[in-house]
CSV table of C-alpha atoms in Angstrom, one decimal:
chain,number,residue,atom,x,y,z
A,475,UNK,CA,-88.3,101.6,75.3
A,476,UNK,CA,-90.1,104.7,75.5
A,477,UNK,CA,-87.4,106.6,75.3
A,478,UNK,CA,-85.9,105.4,72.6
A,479,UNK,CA,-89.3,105.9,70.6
A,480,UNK,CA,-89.0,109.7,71.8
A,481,UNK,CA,-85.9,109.8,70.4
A,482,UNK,CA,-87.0,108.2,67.2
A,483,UNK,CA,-90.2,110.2,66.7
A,484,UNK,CA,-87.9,113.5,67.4
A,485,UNK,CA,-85.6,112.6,64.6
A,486,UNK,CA,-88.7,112.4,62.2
A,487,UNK,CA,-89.5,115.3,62.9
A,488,UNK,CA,-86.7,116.9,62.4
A,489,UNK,CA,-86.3,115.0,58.9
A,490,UNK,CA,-89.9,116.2,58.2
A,491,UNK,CA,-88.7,120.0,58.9
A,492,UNK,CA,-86.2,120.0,56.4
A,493,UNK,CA,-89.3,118.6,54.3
A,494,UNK,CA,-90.7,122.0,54.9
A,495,UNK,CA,-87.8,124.1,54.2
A,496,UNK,CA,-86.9,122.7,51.3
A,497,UNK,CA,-90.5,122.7,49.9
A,498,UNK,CA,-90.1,126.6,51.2
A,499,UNK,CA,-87.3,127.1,49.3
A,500,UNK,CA,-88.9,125.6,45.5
A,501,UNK,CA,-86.2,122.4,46.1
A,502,UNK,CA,-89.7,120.3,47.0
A,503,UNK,CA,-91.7,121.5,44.5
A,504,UNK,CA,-95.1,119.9,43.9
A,505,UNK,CA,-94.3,117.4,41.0
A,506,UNK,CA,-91.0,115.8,42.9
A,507,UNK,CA,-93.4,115.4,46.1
A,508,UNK,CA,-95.8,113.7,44.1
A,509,UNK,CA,-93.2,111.5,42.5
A,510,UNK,CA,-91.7,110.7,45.7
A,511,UNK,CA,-94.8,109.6,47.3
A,512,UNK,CA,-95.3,107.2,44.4
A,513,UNK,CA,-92.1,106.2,45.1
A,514,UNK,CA,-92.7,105.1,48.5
A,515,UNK,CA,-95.8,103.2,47.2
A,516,UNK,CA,-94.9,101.2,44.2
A,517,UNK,CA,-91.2,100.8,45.3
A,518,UNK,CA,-89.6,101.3,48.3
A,519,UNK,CA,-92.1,100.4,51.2
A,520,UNK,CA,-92.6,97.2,49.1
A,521,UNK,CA,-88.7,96.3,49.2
A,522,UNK,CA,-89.0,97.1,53.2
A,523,UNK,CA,-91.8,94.8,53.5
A,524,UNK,CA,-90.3,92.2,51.6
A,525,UNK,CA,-86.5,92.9,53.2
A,526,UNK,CA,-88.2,91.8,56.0
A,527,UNK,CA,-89.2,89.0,55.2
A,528,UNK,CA,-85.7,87.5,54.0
A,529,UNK,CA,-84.3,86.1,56.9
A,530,UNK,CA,-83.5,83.0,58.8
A,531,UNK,CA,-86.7,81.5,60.4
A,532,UNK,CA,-87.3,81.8,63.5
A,533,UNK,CA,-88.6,79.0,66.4
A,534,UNK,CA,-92.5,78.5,65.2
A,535,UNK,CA,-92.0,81.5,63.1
A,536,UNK,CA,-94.9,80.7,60.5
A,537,UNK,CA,-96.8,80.7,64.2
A,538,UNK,CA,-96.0,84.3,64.7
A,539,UNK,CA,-96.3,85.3,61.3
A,540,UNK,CA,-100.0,83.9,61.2
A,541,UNK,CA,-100.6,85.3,65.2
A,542,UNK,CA,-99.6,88.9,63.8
A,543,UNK,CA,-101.7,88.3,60.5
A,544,UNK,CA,-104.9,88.1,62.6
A,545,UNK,CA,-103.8,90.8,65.7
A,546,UNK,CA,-103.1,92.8,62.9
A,547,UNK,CA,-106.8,92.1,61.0
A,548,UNK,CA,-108.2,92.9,64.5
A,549,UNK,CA,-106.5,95.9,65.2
A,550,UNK,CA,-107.9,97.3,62.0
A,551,UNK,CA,-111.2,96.1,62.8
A,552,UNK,CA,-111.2,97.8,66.2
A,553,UNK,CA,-110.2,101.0,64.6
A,554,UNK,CA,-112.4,100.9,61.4
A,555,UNK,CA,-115.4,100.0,63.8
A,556,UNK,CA,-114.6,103.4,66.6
A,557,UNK,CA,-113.7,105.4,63.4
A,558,UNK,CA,-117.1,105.1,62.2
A,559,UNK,CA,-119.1,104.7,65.3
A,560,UNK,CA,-117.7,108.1,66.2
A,561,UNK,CA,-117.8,109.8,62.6
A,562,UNK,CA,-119.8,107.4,60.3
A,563,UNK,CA,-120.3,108.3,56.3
A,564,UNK,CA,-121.4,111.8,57.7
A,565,UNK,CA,-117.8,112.7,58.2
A,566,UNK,CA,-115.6,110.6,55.7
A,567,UNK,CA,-112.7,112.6,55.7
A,568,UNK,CA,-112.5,112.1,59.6
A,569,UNK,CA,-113.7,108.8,59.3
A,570,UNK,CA,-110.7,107.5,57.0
A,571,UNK,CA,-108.2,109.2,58.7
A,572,UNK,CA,-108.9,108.0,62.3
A,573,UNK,CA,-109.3,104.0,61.3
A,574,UNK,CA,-106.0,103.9,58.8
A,575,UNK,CA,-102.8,104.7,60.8
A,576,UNK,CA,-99.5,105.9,58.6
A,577,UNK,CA,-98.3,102.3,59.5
A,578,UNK,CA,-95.9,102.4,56.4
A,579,UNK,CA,-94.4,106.1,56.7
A,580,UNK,CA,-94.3,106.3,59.6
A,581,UNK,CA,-95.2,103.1,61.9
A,582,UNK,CA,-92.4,101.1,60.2
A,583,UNK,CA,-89.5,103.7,60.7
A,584,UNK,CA,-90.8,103.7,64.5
A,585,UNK,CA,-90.8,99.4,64.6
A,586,UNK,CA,-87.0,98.9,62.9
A,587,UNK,CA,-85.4,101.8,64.8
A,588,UNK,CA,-87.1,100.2,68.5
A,589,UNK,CA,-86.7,96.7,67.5
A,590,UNK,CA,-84.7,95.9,64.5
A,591,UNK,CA,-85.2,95.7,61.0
A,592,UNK,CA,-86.7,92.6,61.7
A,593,UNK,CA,-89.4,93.4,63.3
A,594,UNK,CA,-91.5,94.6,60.4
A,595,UNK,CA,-92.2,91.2,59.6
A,596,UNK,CA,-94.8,91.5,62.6
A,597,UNK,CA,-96.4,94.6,60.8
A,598,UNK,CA,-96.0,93.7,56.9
A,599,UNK,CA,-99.3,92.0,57.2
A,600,UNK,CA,-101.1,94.2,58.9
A,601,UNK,CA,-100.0,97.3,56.7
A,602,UNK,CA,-100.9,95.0,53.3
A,603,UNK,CA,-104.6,94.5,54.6
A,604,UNK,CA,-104.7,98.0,55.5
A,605,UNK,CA,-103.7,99.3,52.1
A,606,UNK,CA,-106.5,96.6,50.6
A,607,UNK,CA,-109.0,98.3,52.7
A,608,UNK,CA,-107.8,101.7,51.7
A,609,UNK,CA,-108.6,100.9,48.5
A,610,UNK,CA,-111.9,99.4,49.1
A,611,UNK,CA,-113.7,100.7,52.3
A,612,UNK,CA,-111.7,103.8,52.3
A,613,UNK,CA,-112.7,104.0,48.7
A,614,UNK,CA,-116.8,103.5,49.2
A,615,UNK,CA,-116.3,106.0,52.5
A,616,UNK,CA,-114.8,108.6,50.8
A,617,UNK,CA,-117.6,108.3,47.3
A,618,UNK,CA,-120.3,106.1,48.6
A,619,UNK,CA,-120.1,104.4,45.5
A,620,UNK,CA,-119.0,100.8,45.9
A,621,UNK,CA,-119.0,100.2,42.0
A,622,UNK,CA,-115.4,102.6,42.4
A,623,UNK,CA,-113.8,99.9,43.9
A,624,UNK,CA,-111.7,97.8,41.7
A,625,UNK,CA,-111.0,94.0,42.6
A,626,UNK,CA,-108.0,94.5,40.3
A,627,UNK,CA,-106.0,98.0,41.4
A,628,UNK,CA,-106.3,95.8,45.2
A,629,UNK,CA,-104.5,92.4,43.4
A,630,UNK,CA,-101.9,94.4,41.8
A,631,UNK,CA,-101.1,96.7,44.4
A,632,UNK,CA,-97.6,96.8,45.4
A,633,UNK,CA,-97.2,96.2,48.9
A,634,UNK,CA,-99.3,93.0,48.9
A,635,UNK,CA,-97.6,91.7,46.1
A,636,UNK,CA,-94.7,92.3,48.1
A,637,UNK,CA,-96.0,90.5,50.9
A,638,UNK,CA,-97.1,87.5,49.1
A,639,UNK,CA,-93.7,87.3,47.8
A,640,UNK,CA,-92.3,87.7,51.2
A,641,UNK,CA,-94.1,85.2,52.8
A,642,UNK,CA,-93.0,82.7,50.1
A,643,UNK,CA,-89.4,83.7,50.7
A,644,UNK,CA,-89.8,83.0,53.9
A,645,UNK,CA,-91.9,80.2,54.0
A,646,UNK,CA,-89.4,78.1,52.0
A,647,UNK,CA,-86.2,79.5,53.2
A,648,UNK,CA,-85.1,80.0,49.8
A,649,UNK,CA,-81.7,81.3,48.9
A,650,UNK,CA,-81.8,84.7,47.6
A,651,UNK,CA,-78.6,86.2,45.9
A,652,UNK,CA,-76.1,88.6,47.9
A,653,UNK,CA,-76.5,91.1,45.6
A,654,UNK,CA,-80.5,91.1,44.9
A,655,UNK,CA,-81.0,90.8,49.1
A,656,UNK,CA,-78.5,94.1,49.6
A,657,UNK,CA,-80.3,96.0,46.6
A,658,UNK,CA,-83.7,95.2,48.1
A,659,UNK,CA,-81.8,96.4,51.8
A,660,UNK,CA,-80.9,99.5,50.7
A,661,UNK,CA,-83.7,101.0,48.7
A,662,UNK,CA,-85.7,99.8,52.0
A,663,UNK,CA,-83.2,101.9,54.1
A,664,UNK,CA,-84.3,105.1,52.3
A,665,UNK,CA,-87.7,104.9,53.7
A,666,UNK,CA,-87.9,107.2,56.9
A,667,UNK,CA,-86.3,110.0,55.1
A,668,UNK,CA,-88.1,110.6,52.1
A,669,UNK,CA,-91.0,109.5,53.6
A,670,UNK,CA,-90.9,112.5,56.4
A,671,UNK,CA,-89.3,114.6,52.9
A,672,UNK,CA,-93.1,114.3,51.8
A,673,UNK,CA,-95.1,114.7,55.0
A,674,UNK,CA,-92.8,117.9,55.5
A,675,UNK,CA,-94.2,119.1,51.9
A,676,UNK,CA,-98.0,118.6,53.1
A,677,UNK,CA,-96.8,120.3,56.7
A,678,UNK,CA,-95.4,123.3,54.2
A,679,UNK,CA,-98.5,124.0,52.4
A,680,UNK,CA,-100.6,123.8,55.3
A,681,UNK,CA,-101.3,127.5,57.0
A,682,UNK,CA,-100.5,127.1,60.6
A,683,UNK,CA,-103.7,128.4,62.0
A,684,UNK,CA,-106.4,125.9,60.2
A,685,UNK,CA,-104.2,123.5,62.1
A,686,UNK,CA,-105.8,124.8,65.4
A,687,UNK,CA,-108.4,126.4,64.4
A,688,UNK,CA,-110.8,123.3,62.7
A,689,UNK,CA,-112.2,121.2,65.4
A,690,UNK,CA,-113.0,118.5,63.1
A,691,UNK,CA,-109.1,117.8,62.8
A,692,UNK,CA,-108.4,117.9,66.5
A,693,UNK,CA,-111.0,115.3,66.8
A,694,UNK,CA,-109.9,113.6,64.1
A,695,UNK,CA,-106.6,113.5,65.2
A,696,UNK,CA,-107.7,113.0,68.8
A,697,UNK,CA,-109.5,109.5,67.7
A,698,UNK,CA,-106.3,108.2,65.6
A,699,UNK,CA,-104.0,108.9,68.0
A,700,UNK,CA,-105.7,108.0,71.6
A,701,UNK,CA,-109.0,106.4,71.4
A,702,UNK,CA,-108.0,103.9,68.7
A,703,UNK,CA,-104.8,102.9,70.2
A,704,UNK,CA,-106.1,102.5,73.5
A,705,UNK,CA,-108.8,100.4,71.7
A,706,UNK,CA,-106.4,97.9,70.0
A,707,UNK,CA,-104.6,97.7,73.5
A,708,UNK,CA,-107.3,96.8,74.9
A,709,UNK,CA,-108.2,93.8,72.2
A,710,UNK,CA,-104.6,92.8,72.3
A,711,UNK,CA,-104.3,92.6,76.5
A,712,UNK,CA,-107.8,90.1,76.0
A,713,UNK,CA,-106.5,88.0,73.0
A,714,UNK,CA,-103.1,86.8,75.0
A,715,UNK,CA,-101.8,86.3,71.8
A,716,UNK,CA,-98.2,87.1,70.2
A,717,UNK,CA,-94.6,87.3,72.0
A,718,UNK,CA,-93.8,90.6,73.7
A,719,UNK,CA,-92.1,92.2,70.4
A,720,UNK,CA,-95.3,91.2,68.3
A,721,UNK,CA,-97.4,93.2,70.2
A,722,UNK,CA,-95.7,95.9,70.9
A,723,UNK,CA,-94.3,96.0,67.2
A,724,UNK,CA,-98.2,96.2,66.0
A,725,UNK,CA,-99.5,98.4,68.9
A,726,UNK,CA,-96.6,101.2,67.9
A,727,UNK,CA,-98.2,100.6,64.0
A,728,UNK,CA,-102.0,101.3,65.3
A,729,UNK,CA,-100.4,104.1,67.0
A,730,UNK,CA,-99.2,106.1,64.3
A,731,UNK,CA,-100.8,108.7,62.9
A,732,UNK,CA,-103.6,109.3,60.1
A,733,UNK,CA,-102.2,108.3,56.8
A,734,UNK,CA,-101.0,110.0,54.2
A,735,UNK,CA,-103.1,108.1,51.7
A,736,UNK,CA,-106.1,109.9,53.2
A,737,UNK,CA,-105.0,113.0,51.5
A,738,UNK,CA,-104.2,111.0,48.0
A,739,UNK,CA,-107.6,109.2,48.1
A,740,UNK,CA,-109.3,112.4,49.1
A,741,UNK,CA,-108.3,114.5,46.4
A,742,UNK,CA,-108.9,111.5,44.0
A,743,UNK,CA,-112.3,111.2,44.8
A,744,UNK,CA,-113.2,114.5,45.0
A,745,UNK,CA,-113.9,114.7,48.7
A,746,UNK,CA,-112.1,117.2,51.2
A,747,UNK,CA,-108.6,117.4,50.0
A,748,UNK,CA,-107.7,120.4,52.6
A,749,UNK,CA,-109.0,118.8,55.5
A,750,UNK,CA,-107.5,115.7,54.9
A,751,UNK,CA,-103.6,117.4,54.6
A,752,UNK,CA,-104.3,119.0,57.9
A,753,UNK,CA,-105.7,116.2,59.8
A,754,UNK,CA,-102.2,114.4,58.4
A,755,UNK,CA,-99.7,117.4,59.7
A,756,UNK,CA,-101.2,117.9,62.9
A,757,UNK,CA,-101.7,113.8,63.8
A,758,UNK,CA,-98.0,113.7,62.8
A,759,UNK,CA,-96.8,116.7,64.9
A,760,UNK,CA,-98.7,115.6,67.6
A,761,UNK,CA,-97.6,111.9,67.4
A,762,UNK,CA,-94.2,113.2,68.4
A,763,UNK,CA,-96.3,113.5,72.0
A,764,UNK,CA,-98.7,110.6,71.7
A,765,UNK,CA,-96.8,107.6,70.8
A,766,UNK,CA,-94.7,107.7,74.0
A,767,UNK,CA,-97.0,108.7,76.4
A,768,UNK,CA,-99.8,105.6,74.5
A,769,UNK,CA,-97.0,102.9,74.2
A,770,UNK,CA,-96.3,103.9,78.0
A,771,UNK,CA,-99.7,102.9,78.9
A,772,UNK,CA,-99.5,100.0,77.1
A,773,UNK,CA,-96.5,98.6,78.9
A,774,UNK,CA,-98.5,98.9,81.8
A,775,UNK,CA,-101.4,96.8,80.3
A,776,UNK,CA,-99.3,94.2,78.9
């Protein structure tokens, strides 16, 4: 298993790398970056989230789906809770990027090419409450101002509507047309590339020396990518909750490394937009290390 999560996290790279050549080249210029990020947001991790979702039901699958609904609520609660024990509001930047993993970009590429494609229906609740609390904790740690936070920008945000949707699918095992399910299937297919397209355009703007020269993203990067997995390992060994692909489906999304969002939110809200692209390119380079070696030491927890 390992292994094939080496392999996995090696072919992301390498999609990331042609990110950075053709952002080198002017083919990945700013403006299509941008527009393919909010691509992946409004559009295409949605249809992934709610491709998973169409399929048979499994034995006691409402079961699972509500087990991974609250592992998944925990496993963000673990890392939100070291994230700011460790940085707290002093350090926001930090802060944000070590409690929210890239579950979507990069956590869900990781899940379907281990498990299946139907495995993200372990991880599509987790990644909708993260992106709720990206909008609202993330929000008030970036500004301090909890007034920013709109009830309505979390309600209609994509990825939760998606999910809503999904579980109803699923829930009432409702026919869905050949043509809508395989449309939905193949937008969600185009995830993993043109979401390492995007983190290769951060990676290409980013001078390789700030990447080893600010301790503040080591550290940062350090957090997200050992302390908090090891954390949520830790919860999930004591809870004795979920079937073996459950957990190891959410521990590979806790695993992942700091989200791109930090940078979007960052530069939204006027905080440290620099710092947050480099603690995104050098938690995903080094991820290509960490993820094996952390899922490792999870198998032998579990």
């Amino acid at each position: 298993m390992s292994l094939i999560i080496l392999q996995q996290t090696l072919t992301m790279l390498l999609l990331m790398g042609t990110g950075v050549v053709l952002t080198r080249i002017g083919i990945l210029d700013d403006a299509v970056s941008s527009a393919l990020g909010k691509l992946l947001v409004s559009c295409i991790i949605p249809c992934v989230t709610l491709n998973s979702f169409m399929v048979p039901m499994k034995e006691g699958g409402l079961g699972l789906l509500g087990q991974s609904a609250i592992l998944g609520m925990a496993s963000l609660a673990i890392a939100m809770a070291v994230s700011y024990i460790i940085f707290s509001r002093r350090e926001p930047e930090q802060d944000f990027g070590a409690a929210f993993s890239n579950a979507g970009f990069v956590g869900i590429p990781l899940v379907s090419a281990t498990f299946g494609k139907e495995a993200v229906f372990y991880i599509a609740p987790m990644i909708s409450f993260l992106n709720i609390l990206q909008w609202t904790y993330g929000e008030w740690l970036l500004t301090g101002d909890s007034r920013k936070v709109q009830l309505k920008s979390v309600l209609l945000n994509p990825v939760l509507i998606a999910t809503v949707m999904g579980i109803l699918l699923y829930a009432t095992q409702l026919p869905v047309p050949g043509i809508v399910s395989r449309s939905v299937e193949m937008l969600a297919d185009t995830n993993t590339p043109i979401a390492m397209l995007v983190l290769g355009s951060y990676l290409a703007k980013t001078q390789p020396k700030s990447l080893v020269a600010d301790v503040r993203v080591w550290a940062g990067s350090i957090v997200r990518l050992f302390v908090v997995p090891l954390a949520t390992a830790l919860l999930i060994r004591l809870s004795g909750m979920g079937n073996s692909e459950m957990v190891q489906a959410l521990f590979i999304a806790s695993a992942a490394p700091v989200g791109a969002n930090v940078a979007i939110f960052a530069q939204q809200c006027g905080a440290d937009y620099r710092l947050s692209v480099r603690l995104v390119c050098l938690s995903t380079l080094l991820s290509v290390m960490s993820v094996p070696i952390v899922f490792q030491l999870f198998s032998c927890l579990v």
